[in-house]
Amino acid sequence: MKKYLLLFSFFLLMANGWLTAQKIPKETPSPTTAVSAEDVDRLPFSKRTWEFTITKPNLAFSQKQVKVNGIDQGSQTSFLLDVGAHYYVVDNLAAGIEVIMNNNTSKNNGNKQVFNSWMSYADVTYGRNLGGIVNIYARAGVGVGNATFKYTPVYGPETKNKSDLFGYKFNIGMPIRLDGNAFLTPEIGYWYNREKFDDGTETDNRFGLGLKLETFLQCDDAAREAARNYRSQHQMYSPGSSFLGISTQGGFYFGDTEIKYDNNFPPASKQKYSLADLSLSYNYYFIKNLSGGLNVNFSNSVYKNSMSDYRQTNTNFSVTPMLEMNMPVENHALNDLFIRGGYSFGTQKSEYRMGPFNNTTKYSVGNLCVGLGYNFFFKKKLSITPVFEYDWTTYNDKDNDQKEKYNGPNFSVGVRKFFR
């Protein structure tokens, strides 16, 4: 996984350095090698600065109809809200809040199951500039939440389980300035989570290394006026421009989970795990208003229990060539509207082993998506981008040719990072 993180970091730096070398002559050189006077005056941890993660989904919704070998298997609906910000109340010291909510609903032949969860963290951050483009921060937070699972059968009573969530975390990050308002941040951390249910407790201890993009923005009158001017004057859709989409991040994590039941029945169980993921979404404008790019996704998870010789491994990989076209008009309000489409090629592999028993399932995965979106520039080279898409996805079992088909709408909102 270290290889993927290094490649990811190299790509992001190249996206800002090599591509900005193709700017039109009147533009200033790439700020990855020089920090402007304005940047020095507004170091990332200055008073009245907001910090938040960009190029990740902040809001997502999907609804899918499911068929297996042409037979209706009901529907699946999912909702995600993932938002957070940190505000520097004085130089170098910030208070922050993060909220994560999930909802997953499945319906099939009149049966319905719903899983809801939410977690909210409050945290404090202390940050320092190490000189030039390199910075460092330490962050500590504590959170509470709730999870609910409900199953409603066609016949019989409803089943409902509730649990309380509690957690804390410690992180150290090193934001490295890519340009005036974008930072590439490698981050190491420790996370502890406890889930208390009716007859027991599950704990999760996790360590990890992540890689993300952040921004540090001041929200004074001058900044707001500059944003208004930029929305009506930007040249982000000209040849040589590019952007990172709202699924650009990566990480490697490892830890263990333990379940203990009241009265020690059933006996406590413990398993170790490792998780790796890498997502990259990048588009480049070859001609005015038309860009092409790739979405690349990789994930791997391994769970094992040495006491029972149990091991489960899941691996997913996909590559999606994408085309995106902005409305070819002079009016910026309409020019920020775009249509997009792409087709992905991927694989999915699951392996389960328990003692002498071993079972492996392999799928080839294809996905066609078409959609409509809008770039709302709230800051120079940063846009809040809602996208509405319709997807058709097919999983083909390589052993028996069984086909699972999922189709339906997707809606997402996140912050894109543009380069020029």
Tab-separated table of C-alpha atoms in Angstrom:
chain	number	residue	atom	x	y	z
A	1	MET	CA	0.000	0.000	0.000
A	2	LYS	CA	2.948	2.353	0.593
A	3	LYS	CA	3.664	2.145	-3.115
A	4	TYR	CA	0.124	3.346	-3.922
A	5	LEU	CA	0.370	6.227	-1.459
A	6	LEU	CA	3.704	7.352	-2.914
A	7	LEU	CA	2.298	7.203	-6.425
A	8	PHE	CA	-0.770	9.121	-5.271
A	9	SER	CA	1.358	11.838	-3.657
A	10	PHE	CA	3.609	12.051	-6.736
A	11	PHE	CA	0.583	12.363	-9.023
A	12	LEU	CA	-0.947	15.195	-7.011
A	13	LEU	CA	2.297	17.127	-6.973
A	14	MET	CA	2.727	16.585	-10.707
A	15	ALA	CA	-0.883	17.667	-11.355
A	16	ASN	CA	-0.071	21.009	-9.790
A	17	GLY	CA	3.527	21.386	-11.003
A	18	TRP	CA	3.739	19.879	-14.487
A	19	LEU	CA	0.282	20.905	-15.638
A	20	THR	CA	0.567	24.471	-14.370
A	21	ALA	CA	3.681	24.763	-16.551
A	22	GLN	CA	1.236	24.789	-19.485
A	23	LYS	CA	-0.575	27.937	-18.341
A	24	ILE	CA	-1.128	30.875	-20.639
A	25	PRO	CA	1.861	33.292	-20.607
A	26	LYS	CA	0.253	36.014	-18.500
A	27	GLU	CA	-0.284	33.616	-15.552
A	28	THR	CA	2.225	33.544	-12.678
A	29	PRO	CA	4.505	30.500	-12.198
A	30	SER	CA	3.419	27.499	-10.142
A	31	PRO	CA	3.315	28.394	-6.427
A	32	THR	CA	4.606	24.960	-5.402
A	33	THR	CA	8.131	26.406	-5.512
A	34	ALA	CA	7.407	29.917	-4.207
A	35	VAL	CA	5.048	31.333	-1.603
A	36	SER	CA	3.487	34.707	-2.332
A	37	ALA	CA	3.470	37.600	0.113
A	38	GLU	CA	-0.269	37.094	0.562
A	39	ASP	CA	0.311	33.426	1.442
A	40	VAL	CA	2.953	34.400	4.018
A	41	ASP	CA	0.582	36.912	5.610
A	42	ARG	CA	-2.145	34.275	5.733
A	43	LEU	CA	-0.405	31.159	6.944
A	44	PRO	CA	-2.836	28.247	7.290
A	45	PHE	CA	-3.133	28.419	11.093
A	46	SER	CA	-3.842	32.157	11.317
A	47	LYS	CA	-6.711	33.559	13.385
A	48	ARG	CA	-10.148	33.555	11.641
A	49	THR	CA	-9.110	30.787	9.225
A	50	TRP	CA	-11.382	27.856	8.321
A	51	GLU	CA	-9.869	24.436	7.589
A	52	PHE	CA	-11.727	21.590	5.893
A	53	THR	CA	-11.086	18.558	3.703
A	54	ILE	CA	-11.835	18.848	-0.017
A	55	THR	CA	-12.200	16.307	-2.902
A	56	LYS	CA	-14.348	13.920	-0.882
A	57	PRO	CA	-18.129	13.329	-0.962
A	58	ASN	CA	-19.822	15.502	1.672
A	59	LEU	CA	-23.314	14.390	0.694
A	60	ALA	CA	-24.305	11.305	-1.308
A	61	PHE	CA	-27.535	9.494	-2.113
A	62	SER	CA	-28.234	6.480	-4.303
A	63	GLN	CA	-31.204	4.247	-5.057
A	64	LYS	CA	-30.777	0.964	-6.951
A	65	GLN	CA	-33.113	-1.646	-8.382
A	66	VAL	CA	-31.566	-5.122	-8.129
A	67	LYS	CA	-31.947	-8.119	-10.452
A	68	VAL	CA	-30.158	-11.475	-10.377
A	69	ASN	CA	-30.314	-13.432	-13.649
A	70	GLY	CA	-33.264	-11.267	-14.659
A	71	ILE	CA	-35.247	-11.930	-11.458
A	72	ASP	CA	-36.261	-8.939	-9.353
A	73	GLN	CA	-34.485	-8.814	-5.976
A	74	GLY	CA	-35.937	-5.567	-4.677
A	75	SER	CA	-34.093	-2.306	-4.076
A	76	GLN	CA	-31.222	-0.784	-2.107
A	77	THR	CA	-31.040	2.826	-0.917
A	78	SER	CA	-28.096	4.573	0.747
A	79	PHE	CA	-27.499	8.043	2.195
A	80	LEU	CA	-24.260	9.617	3.466
A	81	LEU	CA	-23.561	12.949	5.156
A	82	ASP	CA	-19.899	13.622	5.996
A	83	VAL	CA	-19.118	17.241	6.966
A	84	GLY	CA	-16.637	18.940	9.250
A	85	ALA	CA	-14.659	22.136	9.722
A	86	HIS	CA	-12.068	23.614	12.062
A	87	TYR	CA	-11.969	27.310	12.955
A	88	TYR	CA	-8.819	29.000	14.272
A	89	VAL	CA	-10.077	31.173	17.130
A	90	VAL	CA	-6.542	32.489	17.716
A	91	ASP	CA	-3.291	31.966	15.842
A	92	ASN	CA	-2.320	28.256	15.829
A	93	LEU	CA	-5.342	27.039	17.857
A	94	ALA	CA	-8.635	25.783	16.387
A	95	ALA	CA	-11.900	24.267	17.543
A	96	GLY	CA	-13.721	21.891	15.217
A	97	ILE	CA	-16.701	19.633	14.708
A	98	GLU	CA	-17.275	16.633	12.438
A	99	VAL	CA	-20.568	14.843	11.709
A	100	ILE	CA	-20.976	11.530	9.881
A	101	MET	CA	-24.410	10.020	9.174
A	102	ASN	CA	-25.268	6.821	7.278
A	103	ASN	CA	-28.512	5.184	6.239
A	104	ASN	CA	-28.825	1.914	4.301
A	105	THR	CA	-32.196	0.408	3.402
A	106	SER	CA	-32.895	-2.893	1.589
A	107	LYS	CA	-36.285	-4.136	0.414
A	108	ASN	CA	-37.030	-7.555	-1.109
A	109	ASN	CA	-40.330	-9.439	-1.460
A	110	GLY	CA	-41.995	-7.353	1.229
A	111	ASN	CA	-39.140	-7.721	3.723
A	112	LYS	CA	-37.309	-4.582	4.804
A	113	GLN	CA	-34.143	-3.942	6.757
A	114	VAL	CA	-32.781	-0.543	7.750
A	115	PHE	CA	-29.456	0.402	9.297
A	116	ASN	CA	-28.926	3.945	10.609
A	117	SER	CA	-25.881	5.382	12.329
A	118	TRP	CA	-24.482	8.785	13.239
A	119	MET	CA	-21.332	10.003	14.981
A	120	SER	CA	-20.388	13.537	15.966
A	121	TYR	CA	-16.892	14.638	17.069
A	122	ALA	CA	-15.692	17.807	18.779
A	123	ASP	CA	-11.953	18.419	18.573
A	124	VAL	CA	-9.125	20.880	19.148
A	125	THR	CA	-6.113	21.493	16.883
A	126	TYR	CA	-2.738	23.071	17.419
A	127	GLY	CA	-0.750	23.929	14.270
A	128	ARG	CA	2.591	25.495	13.375
A	129	ASN	CA	4.275	26.558	10.162
A	130	LEU	CA	7.646	24.827	9.708
A	131	GLY	CA	8.825	27.331	7.115
A	132	GLY	CA	7.832	27.839	3.478
A	133	ILE	CA	5.176	25.437	2.217
A	134	VAL	CA	5.390	22.841	5.016
A	135	ASN	CA	3.195	22.876	8.140
A	136	ILE	CA	2.299	20.493	10.960
A	137	TYR	CA	-0.669	20.077	13.314
A	138	ALA	CA	-1.756	17.856	16.189
A	139	ARG	CA	-5.476	17.164	16.698
A	140	ALA	CA	-7.477	15.416	19.437
A	141	GLY	CA	-11.212	14.766	19.433
A	142	VAL	CA	-13.982	12.916	21.256
A	143	GLY	CA	-17.294	11.787	19.809
A	144	VAL	CA	-20.652	10.211	20.589
A	145	GLY	CA	-23.289	8.616	18.406
A	146	ASN	CA	-25.985	6.021	17.924
A	147	ALA	CA	-26.681	3.024	15.661
A	148	THR	CA	-30.008	1.316	14.954
A	149	PHE	CA	-30.823	-1.856	13.015
A	150	LYS	CA	-34.432	-2.702	12.199
A	151	TYR	CA	-35.822	-5.709	10.312
A	152	THR	CA	-39.461	-5.820	9.255
A	153	PRO	CA	-40.612	-9.159	7.730
A	154	VAL	CA	-43.724	-9.678	5.664
A	155	TYR	CA	-45.130	-11.797	8.471
A	156	GLY	CA	-44.217	-11.831	12.119
A	157	PRO	CA	-42.889	-9.268	14.593
A	158	GLU	CA	-40.432	-6.524	13.852
A	159	THR	CA	-36.868	-6.823	15.189
A	160	LYS	CA	-35.039	-3.737	16.394
A	161	ASN	CA	-31.601	-3.345	17.951
A	162	LYS	CA	-30.053	-0.105	19.227
A	163	SER	CA	-26.531	0.652	20.387
A	164	ASP	CA	-24.661	3.666	21.761
A	165	LEU	CA	-21.397	4.797	20.179
A	166	PHE	CA	-18.432	6.501	21.807
A	167	GLY	CA	-14.961	7.237	20.480
A	168	TYR	CA	-11.851	9.364	20.601
A	169	LYS	CA	-8.974	9.963	18.206
A	170	PHE	CA	-5.539	11.559	17.886
A	171	ASN	CA	-4.041	12.740	14.582
A	172	ILE	CA	-0.838	14.378	13.400
A	173	GLY	CA	-0.905	15.930	9.932
A	174	MET	CA	1.586	17.734	7.723
A	175	PRO	CA	-0.190	20.040	5.222
A	176	ILE	CA	2.070	20.789	2.243
A	177	ARG	CA	0.982	23.752	0.112
A	178	LEU	CA	0.208	22.891	-3.515
A	179	ASP	CA	-0.950	26.418	-4.359
A	180	GLY	CA	-2.611	29.337	-2.614
A	181	ASN	CA	-5.553	27.453	-1.129
A	182	ALA	CA	-4.849	23.719	-1.547
A	183	PHE	CA	-2.709	21.523	0.687
A	184	LEU	CA	-1.692	17.876	0.346
A	185	THR	CA	-1.827	16.393	3.863
A	186	PRO	CA	-0.322	13.064	4.912
A	187	GLU	CA	-1.774	12.189	8.321
A	188	ILE	CA	-1.084	9.494	10.919
A	189	GLY	CA	-3.543	8.711	13.662
A	190	TYR	CA	-5.117	6.480	16.279
A	191	TRP	CA	-8.869	5.891	16.591
A	192	TYR	CA	-10.785	4.176	19.404
A	193	ASN	CA	-14.478	3.328	19.049
A	194	ARG	CA	-16.829	1.528	21.428
A	195	GLU	CA	-20.300	0.240	20.577
A	196	LYS	CA	-22.502	-0.679	23.549
A	197	PHE	CA	-25.498	-2.894	22.746
A	198	ASP	CA	-28.076	-4.675	24.910
A	199	ASP	CA	-26.017	-7.702	25.966
A	200	GLY	CA	-22.442	-6.719	25.261
A	201	THR	CA	-19.792	-4.348	23.935
A	202	GLU	CA	-17.694	-4.153	20.766
A	203	THR	CA	-14.440	-2.154	20.768
A	204	ASP	CA	-12.288	-1.122	17.815
A	205	ASN	CA	-8.645	0.019	18.086
A	206	ARG	CA	-7.216	1.411	14.851
A	207	PHE	CA	-3.932	2.939	13.670
A	208	GLY	CA	-3.384	4.333	10.211
A	209	LEU	CA	-1.861	6.585	7.606
A	210	GLY	CA	-4.061	8.712	5.377
A	211	LEU	CA	-3.531	11.101	2.480
A	212	LYS	CA	-6.016	13.876	1.744
A	213	LEU	CA	-6.447	17.345	0.245
A	214	GLU	CA	-7.347	20.294	2.473
A	215	THR	CA	-7.984	23.999	2.189
A	216	PHE	CA	-7.461	26.866	4.642
A	217	LEU	CA	-9.679	29.879	3.928
A	218	GLN	CA	-10.301	33.245	5.514
A	219	CYS	CA	-13.823	34.601	5.309
A	220	ASP	CA	-13.316	38.384	5.507
A	221	ASP	CA	-14.963	40.977	3.232
A	222	ALA	CA	-12.003	41.058	0.838
A	223	ALA	CA	-12.103	37.293	0.412
A	224	ARG	CA	-15.850	37.312	-0.266
A	225	GLU	CA	-15.484	40.094	-2.854
A	226	ALA	CA	-12.632	38.229	-4.569
A	227	ALA	CA	-14.793	35.098	-4.736
A	228	ARG	CA	-17.670	37.018	-6.338
A	229	ASN	CA	-15.314	38.471	-8.949
A	230	TYR	CA	-13.729	35.092	-9.645
A	231	ARG	CA	-17.095	33.431	-10.319
A	232	SER	CA	-17.657	35.848	-13.220
A	233	GLN	CA	-14.081	35.980	-14.592
A	234	HIS	CA	-12.456	32.563	-14.251
A	235	GLN	CA	-10.894	30.652	-17.184
A	236	MET	CA	-11.083	27.152	-15.711
A	237	TYR	CA	-12.463	25.455	-18.839
A	238	SER	CA	-9.710	26.522	-21.249
A	239	PRO	CA	-7.103	24.095	-22.680
A	240	GLY	CA	-4.457	23.260	-20.073
A	241	SER	CA	-6.787	23.511	-17.084
A	242	SER	CA	-7.563	20.447	-14.984
A	243	PHE	CA	-9.328	19.404	-11.798
A	244	LEU	CA	-9.407	16.761	-9.090
A	245	GLY	CA	-12.893	15.367	-8.487
A	246	ILE	CA	-14.695	14.601	-5.241
A	247	SER	CA	-13.239	11.115	-4.762
A	248	THR	CA	-9.512	11.796	-4.400
A	249	GLN	CA	-7.965	10.399	-1.213
A	250	GLY	CA	-6.222	7.317	0.168
A	251	GLY	CA	-5.183	5.504	3.314
A	252	PHE	CA	-3.895	2.388	5.021
A	253	TYR	CA	-5.245	1.284	8.411
A	254	PHE	CA	-4.837	-1.691	10.720
A	255	GLY	CA	-6.252	-2.693	14.081
A	256	ASP	CA	-8.424	-5.142	15.945
A	257	THR	CA	-12.021	-5.516	17.097
A	258	GLU	CA	-13.227	-7.379	20.171
A	259	ILE	CA	-16.766	-8.383	21.145
A	260	LYS	CA	-17.518	-9.160	24.788
A	261	TYR	CA	-20.905	-10.410	25.961
A	262	ASP	CA	-22.472	-10.033	29.383
A	263	ASN	CA	-21.934	-13.083	31.609
A	264	ASN	CA	-19.251	-14.204	29.103
A	265	PHE	CA	-21.801	-16.064	26.974
A	266	PRO	CA	-21.164	-16.527	24.169
A	267	PRO	CA	-17.383	-16.332	24.730
A	268	ALA	CA	-15.549	-13.153	23.739
A	269	SER	CA	-14.192	-13.010	20.178
A	270	LYS	CA	-11.383	-10.946	18.724
A	271	GLN	CA	-10.135	-10.408	15.194
A	272	LYS	CA	-7.417	-8.374	13.519
A	273	TYR	CA	-7.839	-6.464	10.281
A	274	SER	CA	-6.126	-4.264	7.727
A	275	LEU	CA	-7.796	-1.827	5.330
A	276	ALA	CA	-6.319	-0.105	2.281
A	277	ASP	CA	-8.029	2.266	-0.133
A	278	LEU	CA	-7.065	4.650	-2.907
A	279	SER	CA	-9.407	6.839	-4.949
A	280	LEU	CA	-8.337	9.231	-7.676
A	281	SER	CA	-10.543	11.371	-9.921
A	282	TYR	CA	-8.734	13.607	-12.433
A	283	ASN	CA	-9.812	15.462	-15.593
A	284	TYR	CA	-7.803	17.566	-18.068
A	285	TYR	CA	-9.181	20.099	-20.595
A	286	PHE	CA	-7.795	19.222	-24.027
A	287	ILE	CA	-9.993	21.747	-25.806
A	288	LYS	CA	-12.149	24.555	-24.481
A	289	ASN	CA	-15.125	23.266	-22.436
A	290	LEU	CA	-14.254	19.592	-23.010
A	291	SER	CA	-12.195	17.511	-20.585
A	292	GLY	CA	-11.220	13.861	-20.409
A	293	GLY	CA	-9.958	11.929	-17.450
A	294	LEU	CA	-9.887	8.837	-15.285
A	295	ASN	CA	-11.482	7.700	-12.049
A	296	VAL	CA	-9.379	4.995	-10.371
A	297	ASN	CA	-10.545	3.088	-7.285
A	298	PHE	CA	-8.777	0.382	-5.306
A	299	SER	CA	-9.668	-1.152	-1.942
A	300	ASN	CA	-8.511	-4.184	0.017
A	301	SER	CA	-9.639	-5.521	3.394
A	302	VAL	CA	-8.354	-8.502	5.387
A	303	TYR	CA	-10.023	-9.867	8.545
A	304	LYS	CA	-8.565	-12.811	10.468
A	305	ASN	CA	-8.978	-14.686	13.732
A	306	SER	CA	-6.064	-16.956	14.620
A	307	MET	CA	-8.074	-18.767	17.339
A	308	SER	CA	-10.505	-20.182	14.777
A	309	ASP	CA	-8.226	-20.120	11.694
A	310	TYR	CA	-10.667	-17.713	10.062
A	311	ARG	CA	-9.654	-15.302	7.301
A	312	GLN	CA	-11.678	-13.171	4.896
A	313	THR	CA	-10.199	-11.028	2.113
A	314	ASN	CA	-12.013	-8.599	-0.188
A	315	THR	CA	-10.365	-6.753	-3.095
A	316	ASN	CA	-11.946	-4.265	-5.514
A	317	PHE	CA	-10.409	-2.401	-8.433
A	318	SER	CA	-11.912	-0.261	-11.186
A	319	VAL	CA	-10.820	2.219	-13.865
A	320	THR	CA	-13.317	4.639	-15.400
A	321	PRO	CA	-12.508	6.794	-18.456
A	322	MET	CA	-14.644	9.946	-18.225
A	323	LEU	CA	-15.683	12.783	-20.536
A	324	GLU	CA	-17.117	16.060	-19.283
A	325	MET	CA	-18.414	18.966	-21.354
A	326	ASN	CA	-19.332	22.410	-20.055
A	327	MET	CA	-22.042	24.405	-21.769
A	328	PRO	CA	-20.216	26.204	-24.656
A	329	VAL	CA	-21.568	29.688	-23.909
A	330	GLU	CA	-19.997	32.994	-22.811
A	331	ASN	CA	-22.342	33.431	-19.861
A	332	HIS	CA	-20.407	32.111	-16.835
A	333	ALA	CA	-23.551	31.109	-14.950
A	334	LEU	CA	-24.434	28.720	-17.809
A	335	ASN	CA	-20.829	27.827	-18.665
A	336	ASP	CA	-20.460	26.278	-15.187
A	337	LEU	CA	-23.164	23.728	-16.069
A	338	PHE	CA	-21.820	20.437	-17.482
A	339	ILE	CA	-22.784	16.992	-18.690
A	340	ARG	CA	-20.578	13.956	-18.099
A	341	GLY	CA	-20.398	10.260	-18.829
A	342	GLY	CA	-18.097	7.266	-18.549
A	343	TYR	CA	-17.768	3.513	-18.466
A	344	SER	CA	-15.784	1.600	-15.839
A	345	PHE	CA	-13.999	-1.738	-16.026
A	346	GLY	CA	-13.319	-3.530	-12.778
A	347	THR	CA	-12.931	-6.689	-10.755
A	348	GLN	CA	-14.121	-7.827	-7.355
A	349	LYS	CA	-12.706	-10.783	-5.444
A	350	SER	CA	-13.844	-12.247	-2.111
A	351	GLU	CA	-12.088	-15.130	-0.360
A	352	TYR	CA	-13.347	-16.873	2.789
A	353	ARG	CA	-11.357	-19.478	4.696
A	354	MET	CA	-12.273	-21.425	7.848
A	355	GLY	CA	-9.962	-24.351	8.651
A	356	PRO	CA	-9.904	-26.698	5.648
A	357	PHE	CA	-12.858	-24.919	4.014
A	358	ASN	CA	-11.995	-22.318	1.376
A	359	ASN	CA	-14.366	-20.421	-0.891
A	360	THR	CA	-13.420	-17.786	-3.494
A	361	THR	CA	-15.787	-15.659	-5.555
A	362	LYS	CA	-14.633	-13.515	-8.481
A	363	TYR	CA	-16.649	-10.961	-10.406
A	364	SER	CA	-16.009	-8.801	-13.416
A	365	VAL	CA	-17.721	-5.435	-12.987
A	366	GLY	CA	-18.956	-2.984	-15.599
A	367	ASN	CA	-20.600	0.370	-14.958
A	368	LEU	CA	-22.085	2.961	-17.299
A	369	CYS	CA	-22.889	6.402	-15.894
A	370	VAL	CA	-24.287	9.598	-17.395
A	371	GLY	CA	-24.980	12.756	-15.454
A	372	LEU	CA	-25.426	16.481	-15.065
A	373	GLY	CA	-23.603	18.820	-12.669
A	374	TYR	CA	-22.701	22.394	-11.801
A	375	ASN	CA	-19.495	24.064	-10.573
A	376	PHE	CA	-20.252	26.812	-8.051
A	377	PHE	CA	-16.948	28.627	-7.469
A	378	PHE	CA	-16.889	29.925	-3.908
A	379	LYS	CA	-13.128	30.599	-3.931
A	380	LYS	CA	-10.368	30.819	-6.512
A	381	LYS	CA	-10.013	27.356	-8.133
A	382	LEU	CA	-12.403	25.733	-5.630
A	383	SER	CA	-15.981	24.799	-6.478
A	384	ILE	CA	-18.861	23.183	-4.635
A	385	THR	CA	-20.066	20.687	-7.230
A	386	PRO	CA	-23.410	18.852	-7.074
A	387	VAL	CA	-23.705	16.002	-9.588
A	388	PHE	CA	-26.797	13.986	-10.514
A	389	GLU	CA	-26.122	10.716	-12.363
A	390	TYR	CA	-27.860	7.576	-13.494
A	391	ASP	CA	-25.846	4.343	-13.254
A	392	TRP	CA	-26.121	0.871	-14.751
A	393	THR	CA	-23.858	-1.680	-13.020
A	394	THR	CA	-23.401	-5.388	-13.812
A	395	TYR	CA	-21.544	-7.990	-11.701
A	396	ASN	CA	-20.706	-11.133	-13.670
A	397	ASP	CA	-19.657	-14.193	-11.616
A	398	LYS	CA	-16.629	-15.657	-13.420
A	399	ASP	CA	-17.355	-19.218	-12.225
A	400	ASN	CA	-21.030	-19.664	-13.109
A	401	ASP	CA	-21.920	-16.614	-15.275
A	402	GLN	CA	-24.511	-15.445	-12.760
A	403	LYS	CA	-25.316	-11.796	-13.407
A	404	GLU	CA	-26.352	-9.216	-10.835
A	405	LYS	CA	-27.626	-5.911	-12.185
A	406	TYR	CA	-28.047	-2.647	-10.281
A	407	ASN	CA	-29.463	0.487	-11.861
A	408	GLY	CA	-30.707	3.777	-10.488
A	409	PRO	CA	-29.931	7.424	-9.694
A	410	ASN	CA	-27.005	8.840	-7.725
A	411	PHE	CA	-26.646	12.312	-6.260
A	412	SER	CA	-23.469	13.689	-4.673
A	413	VAL	CA	-22.023	17.004	-3.490
A	414	GLY	CA	-18.371	17.798	-2.799
A	415	VAL	CA	-15.589	20.322	-3.401
A	416	ARG	CA	-13.479	20.106	-6.560
A	417	LYS	CA	-9.952	21.488	-6.843
A	418	PHE	CA	-9.018	23.170	-10.162
A	419	PHE	CA	-5.510	23.825	-11.491
A	420	ARG	CA	-4.394	26.309	-14.131
